[in-house]
Amino acid sequence: MTDPIRKNVAETTREIYDQIGLPTALENTGNPLKDAALITVPEKRRVQDITAELRKAAEYLKPAQRKGTAQMGDLQSVIHWSNRFKGDTSALYANNDRAAPSLTCIADYHGEGPAEPTNEKGDPAARHCHHRAVYPFPLSDEWKAWNAVSGQSLDKDEMGEFIEANAKDVLDPTPAIIAMEKSDENQDFENRLIETARQIEGKFGQLHSLLAMSRQFQVYETSNLEVSSNRDTGEQSIQFLNEHRDKDGAPLKIPNLIIIAIPVFTGGAAYRMPVRFRYRKSGGSIKFILSIYNPEKAFDAAFDEALEAAKEATELPLFIGKPEA
């Protein structure tokens, strides 16, 4: 029996492809970054979408677009980043949440003008908003410490330990503040603190007095009976008047304000703020309360100063709030 004529490999392969068909491109315009890439695989096989693979291959050596979010460590860095990558549509967004303030630069933000949803070629001003830098303003340790105890009830030892640990933040009042006299010769902060003390009927004390009070403070309570009567109706009322006195029986006269100077943000300028000092006596227990007076004003001043510096250095529009997700 004669062996059949043997064909070479190339001939055999060609015959097989003639039978099953070659892959064919469908709707492929040659731009893998923009259009879908569809191919038909040999007969009796499914159509396969290889768009993602082609785009990945096209970006193997060089990305097609800038994207990602850079985390900045200080204000100057986000300013430098903004100036390096900014374009005609770039913008700044400031989140004024006092618990977590931040500044964001979006290099590829949307362009100005109204949206064009009916434009067949797409909205010409739309951008991906993928390229960003974020600077989370770090609240200073001093700011966090004083705000943590503000308005809280502390016993004598707790109050003393806190004041001793943060004594560097407490300022003694100047002679003008002690005298409570506003004058054009005073510094601005002196007149501001004097005005605050007048508004809340306060008196500023010194650090050494506060420390001594935390170590030795004792309150003695006396009750006096007061009887009043109405001659026309004959009605009478009885009232107990409680007074707090020191161990010698003299009425207590203690300052109810102190001055602190602390930065809002790490590395920032210190802001002078009044802190209200109060105590409560209930039976044999004494509780002290330290409350920062109007801390929002200092926060807003520090935040606005930083935003103004960023806006001036980058010459970009600034929006207060959060950008589109």
XYZ file of C-alpha atoms in Angstrom:
325
model
C 0.000 0.000 0.000
C 1.357 3.373 -0.996
C 1.600 6.089 1.661
C -0.475 9.223 0.914
C 1.415 12.284 -0.252
C 2.593 14.103 2.851
C 2.061 17.879 2.928
C 4.401 20.256 4.720
C 3.358 22.082 7.878
C 2.776 25.425 6.155
C 0.332 23.911 3.667
C -1.550 22.091 6.412
C -1.861 25.250 8.531
C -3.157 27.258 5.559
C -5.816 24.691 4.785
C -7.009 24.676 8.435
C -7.324 28.491 8.522
C -9.155 28.425 5.179
C -11.667 26.099 6.781
C -12.246 27.882 10.113
C -11.583 31.490 9.050
C -9.213 34.176 10.357
C -9.974 36.733 13.133
C -11.583 39.870 11.709
C -11.662 43.370 13.241
C -15.047 45.005 13.765
C -15.667 48.724 14.492
C -11.976 49.301 14.975
C -10.933 52.778 13.853
C -7.341 52.439 14.920
C -7.549 54.634 18.031
C -7.488 52.256 21.036
C -7.631 55.149 23.523
C -10.953 56.370 22.181
C -12.893 53.670 20.378
C -13.975 50.145 21.199
C -11.993 47.307 19.635
C -14.054 44.273 18.627
C -12.848 41.231 16.745
C -14.516 38.088 15.487
C -12.666 34.948 16.316
C -12.850 31.914 13.998
C -16.216 30.529 12.870
C -18.535 29.163 15.532
C -16.790 31.227 18.176
C -18.023 34.320 20.029
C -17.244 38.002 19.376
C -14.743 39.185 21.978
C -14.220 42.738 23.327
C -10.490 43.431 23.707
C -10.828 47.209 24.244
C -9.358 47.172 27.750
C -6.400 45.063 26.653
C -5.584 47.366 23.751
C -5.821 50.497 25.894
C -3.620 48.914 28.530
C -1.088 48.021 25.868
C -1.203 51.544 24.420
C -0.364 52.979 27.882
C 2.377 50.455 28.608
C 5.210 52.933 28.036
C 3.386 56.233 28.594
C 0.025 57.049 30.281
C -2.563 58.747 28.130
C -3.819 61.023 30.930
C -2.641 62.413 34.244
C -4.563 61.072 37.205
C -4.189 60.392 40.896
C -4.281 62.351 44.159
C -1.108 63.672 45.760
C -1.097 64.056 49.558
C 0.742 67.221 50.590
C 2.551 67.782 53.896
C 2.410 71.570 54.063
C 0.725 74.560 52.473
C 3.743 75.584 50.411
C 3.875 72.152 48.771
C 0.288 72.314 47.530
C 1.031 75.811 46.178
C 4.107 74.538 44.277
C 2.134 71.542 42.979
C -0.675 73.796 41.783
C 1.697 76.110 39.943
C 3.468 73.124 38.331
C 0.335 71.492 36.898
C -2.287 74.251 36.673
C -4.069 75.064 33.440
C -6.889 77.287 32.248
C -9.503 75.197 34.065
C -7.667 74.470 37.353
C -9.356 75.407 40.656
C -8.914 75.280 44.443
C -11.452 73.834 46.875
C -11.312 74.576 50.619
C -13.152 72.395 53.133
C -13.743 74.568 56.214
C -14.790 71.705 58.498
C -13.164 72.773 61.798
C -12.542 69.144 62.746
C -10.794 68.254 59.461
C -9.991 71.328 57.325
C -8.325 70.767 53.963
C -7.308 72.437 50.702
C -7.593 70.643 47.345
C -6.258 71.647 43.941
C -7.919 70.033 40.906
C -5.576 70.531 37.966
C -8.050 69.232 35.357
C -11.244 70.810 36.679
C -14.234 71.512 34.411
C -14.043 74.575 32.194
C -16.242 77.619 32.590
C -19.642 77.980 30.991
C -22.922 76.048 30.973
C -23.071 72.339 30.253
C -23.902 71.160 26.720
C -25.724 67.841 27.212
C -27.100 67.833 23.656
C -23.730 68.286 21.951
C -23.158 65.185 19.796
C -19.403 65.412 20.327
C -19.740 65.737 24.107
C -19.509 68.703 26.447
C -16.390 70.620 25.312
C -15.796 72.048 28.827
C -16.036 68.713 30.670
C -12.905 67.276 32.280
C -12.229 64.100 34.220
C -11.092 65.904 37.422
C -8.708 62.989 38.042
C -5.524 64.958 38.767
C -5.567 66.397 42.302
C -3.487 67.439 45.294
C -4.869 67.518 48.836
C -3.462 69.263 51.901
C -5.179 68.307 55.179
C -4.439 71.168 57.569
C -2.880 69.625 60.717
C -4.447 71.014 63.883
C -1.739 71.850 66.419
C -1.250 69.760 69.554
C -2.002 72.845 71.657
C -5.263 73.488 69.807
C -6.386 69.888 70.258
C -5.411 69.826 73.947
C -7.254 73.000 74.967
C -10.326 72.182 72.889
C -10.440 68.689 74.408
C -10.896 70.107 77.938
C -12.941 73.143 76.929
C -16.294 72.966 78.706
C -15.420 69.770 80.580
C -15.696 69.405 84.372
C -12.308 68.759 86.005
C -11.536 68.044 89.612
C -8.822 69.999 91.408
C -6.010 67.585 90.596
C -7.017 67.214 86.933
C -7.193 70.961 86.486
C -3.809 71.452 88.180
C -2.110 68.776 86.097
C -3.505 70.212 82.869
C -2.428 73.774 83.696
C 1.068 72.618 84.713
C 1.449 70.561 81.523
C 0.298 73.473 79.340
C 1.713 76.398 81.350
C 3.708 77.567 78.324
C 0.418 78.461 76.606
C -0.826 80.758 79.413
C 0.037 84.460 79.269
C -0.068 86.854 82.187
C -2.245 89.908 81.479
C -0.445 93.148 80.677
C -0.864 96.186 82.975
C -3.375 97.655 80.512
C -5.492 94.493 80.606
C -5.342 94.355 84.404
C -6.459 97.992 84.566
C -9.292 97.199 82.099
C -8.782 100.525 80.356
C -9.045 100.737 76.575
C -6.712 103.247 74.978
C -5.224 104.169 71.617
C -1.836 103.587 73.229
C -2.687 99.939 73.875
C -1.917 97.215 71.411
C -4.825 95.909 69.377
C -4.943 92.580 71.208
C -5.081 94.383 74.573
C -8.125 96.444 73.598
C -9.734 93.357 72.084
C -9.306 91.325 75.287
C -10.466 94.237 77.449
C -13.618 94.533 75.349
C -14.246 90.779 75.643
C -13.830 90.898 79.429
C -16.300 93.763 79.668
C -18.865 91.938 77.563
C -18.837 88.852 79.772
C -18.125 90.724 83.036
C -14.791 88.996 83.440
C -11.494 89.654 85.138
C -8.153 88.270 83.973
C -5.925 86.334 86.348
C -2.291 85.254 86.301
C -0.770 81.820 85.876
C 0.718 81.574 89.385
C -2.665 82.373 90.944
C -4.319 79.640 88.907
C -1.684 77.084 89.909
C -1.952 78.029 93.583
C -5.712 77.766 93.388
C -5.524 74.272 91.911
C -3.347 73.124 94.809
C -5.018 74.816 97.786
C -8.486 75.860 96.679
C -11.163 75.219 99.292
C -14.676 76.604 99.397
C -16.726 77.218 102.495
C -20.427 77.758 101.974
C -22.613 79.865 104.235
C -26.365 80.239 104.063
C -28.241 83.347 105.127
C -31.994 83.457 105.533
C -33.824 86.350 103.916
C -37.489 87.050 104.642
C -39.483 89.538 102.600
C -43.125 90.560 102.925
C -45.671 92.437 100.863
C -47.490 95.014 103.018
C -50.437 95.253 100.666
C -51.227 91.541 100.486
C -49.532 90.281 103.607
C -47.693 87.592 101.625
C -44.251 86.570 102.778
C -41.396 84.811 100.958
C -38.389 83.032 102.443
C -35.095 82.605 100.536
C -31.755 81.052 101.441
C -28.777 83.055 100.110
C -25.655 80.936 99.636
C -22.242 82.584 99.611
C -18.866 81.028 98.921
C -16.086 82.142 101.266
C -12.456 81.271 101.870
C -11.109 79.549 104.990
C -10.879 82.923 106.797
C -14.532 83.693 106.112
C -13.914 86.395 103.513
C -15.983 86.339 100.299
C -14.182 84.590 97.444
C -12.848 86.928 94.770
C -11.258 84.908 92.010
C -10.460 85.796 88.396
C -12.746 84.183 85.853
C -10.588 84.673 82.753
C -7.097 83.670 81.663
C -5.234 84.353 78.413
C -3.746 81.641 76.245
C -1.672 81.983 73.062
C -1.741 78.863 70.860
C -1.481 78.125 67.126
C -4.504 76.752 65.321
C -2.398 74.758 62.838
C 0.932 73.045 63.356
C 3.723 75.521 62.700
C 1.309 78.431 62.424
C 1.146 81.720 64.275
C -0.149 81.766 67.848
C -3.521 83.392 68.532
C -4.353 85.026 71.846
C -7.690 83.852 73.199
C -9.529 84.338 76.499
C -10.454 81.221 78.459
C -13.315 81.416 80.957
C -12.570 79.896 84.342
C -15.445 78.699 86.521
C -15.996 76.345 89.428
C -18.965 74.513 90.843
C -19.442 73.225 94.373
C -21.776 70.373 95.054
C -21.545 69.085 98.591
C -17.888 68.409 99.298
C -16.891 68.154 95.613
C -15.472 71.024 93.568
C -15.349 70.942 89.763
C -13.423 73.363 87.569
C -14.448 74.300 84.035
C -12.140 75.891 81.448
C -13.954 77.139 78.334
C -12.266 78.802 75.365
C -14.222 81.924 74.516
C -15.205 82.032 70.835
C -12.486 79.720 69.414
C -14.228 79.806 66.035
C -12.945 83.330 65.506
C -9.306 82.246 65.828
C -9.856 79.209 63.588
C -11.523 81.262 60.859
C -8.761 83.875 60.979
C -5.991 81.262 60.643
C -7.834 79.351 57.902
C -8.687 82.475 55.900
C -5.075 83.644 56.111
C -3.822 80.349 54.671
C -6.429 80.343 51.894
C -5.609 83.915 50.932
C -1.926 82.986 50.677
C -2.740 79.997 48.436
C -5.107 81.991 46.245
C -2.594 84.810 45.793
C 0.350 82.477 45.079
C -1.496 80.281 42.546
C -3.854 82.872 41.003
C -6.534 80.171 40.863
C -10.242 80.528 41.687
C -11.119 79.353 45.196
C -14.344 77.617 46.181
C -15.422 76.888 49.771
C -16.862 73.399 50.053
C -16.257 69.962 48.539
C -15.776 69.243 44.823
C -17.845 66.782 42.831
C -17.127 63.158 43.702
